[in-house]
Every structure is written in C-alpha cells, then in structure tokens.
C-alpha cells in the first residue's frame, strides 16, 4: 500500500502544506490543473510582454514563520517594495495618503490625524488577538477532556488579557458594520472611504453590512501595510514550489483532479481528468470546500447535514480583476509621481462604497465601482517592456451570479471601469495597449475558485474560526477518513498567508480526525 | 390534478374514509394523528382488540406520512438515507428501515415500498420533507410528499387473508410477507402489501382517495362473515406493544426533535442492529455508528415481562441494587400472553436477556395512590409472534 500523500492544487496553501509534509519525511505529490504553480497567487502574461499578478496583487499577511522555516529567501523570495502606502484618490484635489499607522498627507479634517493614529493602533491590538489564533487549529466547541477544552479557554483568557477597555471594544465592534464605526471615529470622507474598502474588499458585503469590522481586522492581522514581491505574487508561489521541491515534493502541472476517490469512507487517491488514477494514503485538498465536496468527492459521501451546510456555505465573489498594459505611466489627478507605484484606491467616501455595493445585492454590477490599483511594473520593471507599464486593479462590485450572465455584459462593464479610471487619470485611455478583464466567473473557471470568491468563502463570524468553512470541518480533517482540507476555505481564511496550509500539515502529521 | 391548497383554512384534516369512520365511531372518540382526526376507539377497545386477534380489524392509516422518491439516483439516495441496504429491497417488495442524523441517532423509522424499478414510497411516522430535501443534495432525485394523494387501510388479523379473497383479490394468499401486488378495484388500482403494525397476519391496502369510501364499503361487506371490525388507536397500541414494535415519539425521540443530546437513541440502542449494514455504500450516521460499535452503546431497548397485573406505565426501572437504570416507554396488559409487558430503555450494561430488573409502578385504587416494586424478566423476543405472520400461503381461517 502506498504511503503517498496527494495535495490537490498547487495554490500557496497547497504548496506550504506539501513542503511541511515533505520536510517531515512524507512522500508528497502535488497535482495542479493549471500550467503553473500558485493558484490565485500567480504572475502571468496577459498580453505579449506584459505580466501581472493575475488574482491577488498585494501581499498582506504572509506568515513570517513560513518564510523563515521554509527558507524562502534562499528560494528567490524578495520584496520589490516593502511598505506600500495607501493613496485614496480624490476626484477634486489632493489624495489622502496613509501608511496604515499614520496619515501622511491630504487630510481634510485636522482632528482625523490623531483619531486615525489611535484607531489604527486599537485595531492592531484587537487584530493581534485574532492573529494569535492563526497559527493554531481552531478551538473545539465540544470536548472529551479538559485537554480538548484548553484552546477555547486560552482564547477566552487572551481576550480577557486585552484589558477591560479593549475586550469591550472587541466584543462591541466584532459584528458591527464598518460604516457605523467610521461614522463614530472620523470626519473626512476620503479617509472613511479608504477604510471602508479595507473592510469589504473580496467579500459580498457593503460597509453597512454586519461583520465588516471583522473583515477589516482580518486584513490587519497581517501587516499594517502590504508589500509587493519581486516578480509579482507568482514569485511567492515559485519560491514555495522551489522550497517544496527541495524538500522532495513532486509537483505535476496540467494534472487536473477530476475526482477524489473514496472507498468504505476513506480517501484512496484521485482520478485525473485524463482518466489516470493515482493512489494515495492521504489526500489533502487545497481546493475550496464547495469544489472539494460537491465536485471532487460528491456530497453522497457525507452526512446529510454536513452536505447541507456545505451547500449553503456563502461564497459568492464580487471582485473582478482588470489588467491594463500601458505604453506610459498614467497621471492620476493630484497624485505626485512618487506615489503612483503605491496602492491607489477609488472610493472617495464610505457612501460611495455603500452605493457601489447596492446593485450587487440584486445581481447587478456597480456602475461606479470601487477600485484598488497597483502598478507593479514601477517597482519591478521586469513585468513590462522598457518604459511600459502594467496596471493591476481589483474592481468591486461585480457579482459572480450576474443577472443575465457575464458574457453579454463583460464589455460594458470593462468600458465602465475604464471610464472611471479615465475620470481619475485623464488621458488614461490613450496609453492602453491591451486589457484583460477577469470576472468572478472567469476566476472560477481559470483558477477553480468556487463562485469566484477570493477567500474560498465569505469571512464572517458564521464562517470563522471553528465554524470555518462550516461547522464540522473546522479542524482541517474531514468526515472522510484520510481526506483533509488545507485551503483558504479553512481557518484562518483568505489572503496569501499560507497559515491554513501550515496548520493542515500539522494535523495531517498528527493523523487528526474530524 | 391537485385541488387548490385550502388546507390552511382547516383546523383539522379528515381522512378519505372519514364519512365511514364517523358512521362506525359509536363512542365518538377522536384524537389527532399528525393533522388528521382519527378514532381512539369505535365501540369497545377490548372487543376491537379481540377482533384483531381472533378475526380481523381495519385501521385507517391514511394519515401516515408518505413520500414518493423517483429519479436516476433514487436507489443511491435511499441508500444514503437509511441504514440498511436498499438494493436488497427488490421491486415489489417492502422493507422496514430507520434513518439517522450525523450523530447516528434515529430520526424516524418507516417502511420503504419499492413500487417499481427505481420508484420508492417512504412511509413514516413523522413529517420528513425537510429532512428528505436536505438528504437529496447531490442526488438526481425528485421527492414528492404524497400523504394526501394516497388513501390507506390496514387490515390485520387471522381472517384478513380470507376477507381479501372474499373481496375478489384472487391469489392474495400467495403474497409473501413484505411483498406487494396490485389488483383491479373497479376503475381503480388497488395496491396490497403484506405489512402491518400488529405482529400478526395482515395487509395494508393503498388506493386513490376517490375510491376510498368504496373500498371501505366493499371490505366490510366481504369481511362480514369473517368478523371484520373497525380498529381504533387504543386497541392497535396493545397489539403493537405485544409485537414489540417501537413508536417514534413514544419509545424513542426523533433526533431532529431533541434538544438534549442524551435523549436520542441510535439503532443499536433500539434493538435494531439488524437494520445497520456497514458493508453498503455510505449513509448518514455511518461514522457515528461505527464509532458506537467499537465504543459500545449507551442504552439498550428491552422487552419486559413484568410480574403482577399492573401495567408498568412510565415506571422507573431499577437494577438489583435499587439504582435507577432506565424507564419504561410503553406498557400494557397483554391479553394474549396474559401478562403485564413493557418496552423499556435501560442504560448499558443492564438489561441482558434473562437478567432481572425491577419496575416501580404507581397505580391508583379509589383515588388512593399505591406503589409497588415488581420484578421484570428481560425477554428474548416479542411477546406475541404467531407463525401465521410469516406463513405463505397465508392461512384462510
């Protein structure tokens, strides 16, 4: 009988999991459907000579422990830009610039300066509590012994140790809509708009939706400011793949897993789309939970209630990706040339973000979407021909389940987004060499993200910690023996962090059961 | 064609036999079964019971929840739903089954009718539409509630076969237990299954509600010389306890109704291990039941012969050291075995066959409460199990 462990998908979590398992002496085979490793953290060519990070484009919370333990620096991982500033574009004047800790410039209301510093300081303290859970398997809610109860007790203690004021704030705010928190904290629209984006990006939530404070905290569990690696996000994945291969992992590209094979309640291997069957002692799925169970395993192998929970798991993506090849650097209104390479936001107020969200609730796209822009070719000229640039933009809201479908409306949506960009960067259109729009539907077909959801499932309290992805699957192990999950659908969730993969590897090595 | 849904205007529903059961209900005693008004007793509980055990009796089972399951994945769906191997229930056959939640706790029990290849009818005590719709995710099946679309009577007792012969159901005696067959009944098709809830020879008759009253009339006419009587719920209850059959909501709490985790029971804890097949494809509760099998069960269902003549209704059950080890769930004076019998749920390891237990019975005499502690014997099987139940051809007497 084989001792091989198969990892489904060479996304960053799959690669992290593979590397740790191989370092522990296991035989590991990673099967990736696409022609390159990385899943949603890839750099790819979208027009001849122009490369972009195809999905995720900024690195927030990549686990420093993974960076250290897998010696990623020796495998080619370097920052092109380490502390990316946020530049909230202003349609009528100077933008607001902050570094996640302090406002650098562009404040409309002086009282916001201290308020912002204090607010971010508080949010970092609260986020630190969440971050402490990231490296761990979530607490069990039922337990057979006090040993099992300890993680939950520890979480309660850590919460108490925040001190009375912070614990109160955490409990008060954790389910709150970001909009309400912004209203009680700040005066300036530009600032509120920028912070509202951080609370909703990648979700089907608006700033007035509950749980958006949680999303904001989740974003800041990483770092107060994102970074950009040399070679784009794909370089992170390439360095992980290199580290995994060095540890003995075999990676097969273009090997699409069509089914995870189950016999007598136990995973026995996989069948590829080509029909090839590969046996394994353990299968670890980096695919999102819905894809894993509805398509690869089959709900009939699960208990009926668990199947229902998976079926109802919320994972409709609303974020599209626009890539633009440019023959010259665009000029954004009021933005100093030195700032064009930072993180540019189009979200001039929290109300703007809220109004952008409204159509998404009813299956329509925003006519005035929020846009997060990165021009990675400024820090990393290798991505475009000399003097040329690539612009990578996350455009929200573009719901996966668009009324009437995306095919008929993608051109209109793209034109709409380009018009918005033109408004903030007059003359933008004249620089365009090529464009690529990836709707959530495209993200699903090209990257296997169910519903086109970047985080493999909405990050809200009902799908958080032990409850992520759904109750009963919160500990990486599944009811199918020898089948584990390791993707962003698991705790601690989305963002290129690698922690789900690292935690899953630990559970696999311990032979954990659900 | 379904009639417009006016059910919400009704406080109570009536079965398709209501005009006949009203006429027969000399005592005018009624209660609700699900939403339907059904008879507690028609003329005398003892005499109805006597007819059931000596001639034959008719019980209106129309309120029983019925679902029809069809589609390419019907068998796979049924097999994932219940703990037994449905592939072994061939077309034209009926099987008793239980289904569990993910903790391996029984949601309900019922019968599966394999009407034609890949077409199943599931009969159950409780409403199951929600559960079935949960269970159907991932399967290409259609689940339709057909409770109101099928009228049904249960004809039970020694002369039940003779009565059906007299009704003109030629060859009915060759129907084996848990078999079913269709017959022409006027314009209608009459489905007859050799099934029941009394532990005796008996049949269940299934027909389009439009022909229900005609069926009742023809049946009573055919059974006139065979001592046919209507049967109310009270008399049926005596019979089913004698037969050792459990009832949802009485002998076990449906798992989806339970709030407290220790109130539910697994199939093993209901003496239904024979219904659990680990060698068949995956079913809901399998993992939990496998774990229970290796860890051991918490409870055991026992059939008790209780000393004395007092029914041990709701009695505490004690072990030899006078510790409470369980409770009686159903109890009755059994006229057939001339004994007080009971079904009880006791904590493991108590209740092995042949071991003694004690029941604490409270009873009233002329408004004065008395208490007695009586010894009980754990029986190996049901109190009442006549050979004719299983014999084919069925006896005509």
GROMACS .gro file of C-alpha atoms in nm, chain A residues 329 337 339-342 375-381 383 389-390:
model
   16
  329UNK     CA    1   0.267   5.573  -1.681
  337UNK     CA    2   0.466   6.088  -0.948
  339UNK     CA    3   0.313   5.788  -0.527
  340UNK     CA    4   0.186   5.623  -0.844
  341UNK     CA    5   0.351   5.295  -0.752
  342UNK     CA    6   0.160   5.273  -0.423
  375UNK     CA    7   0.113   4.935  -1.090
  376UNK     CA    8   0.369   4.668  -1.002
  377UNK     CA    9   0.592   4.749  -1.301
  378UNK     CA   10   0.713   5.063  -1.124
  379UNK     CA   11   0.887   4.865  -0.853
  380UNK     CA   12   0.953   4.567  -1.076
  381UNK     CA   13   1.031   4.675  -1.436
  383UNK     CA   14   0.691   4.289  -1.574
  389UNK     CA   15   0.375   4.953  -1.750
  390UNK     CA   16   0.111   4.713  -1.630
   0.00000   0.00000   0.00000
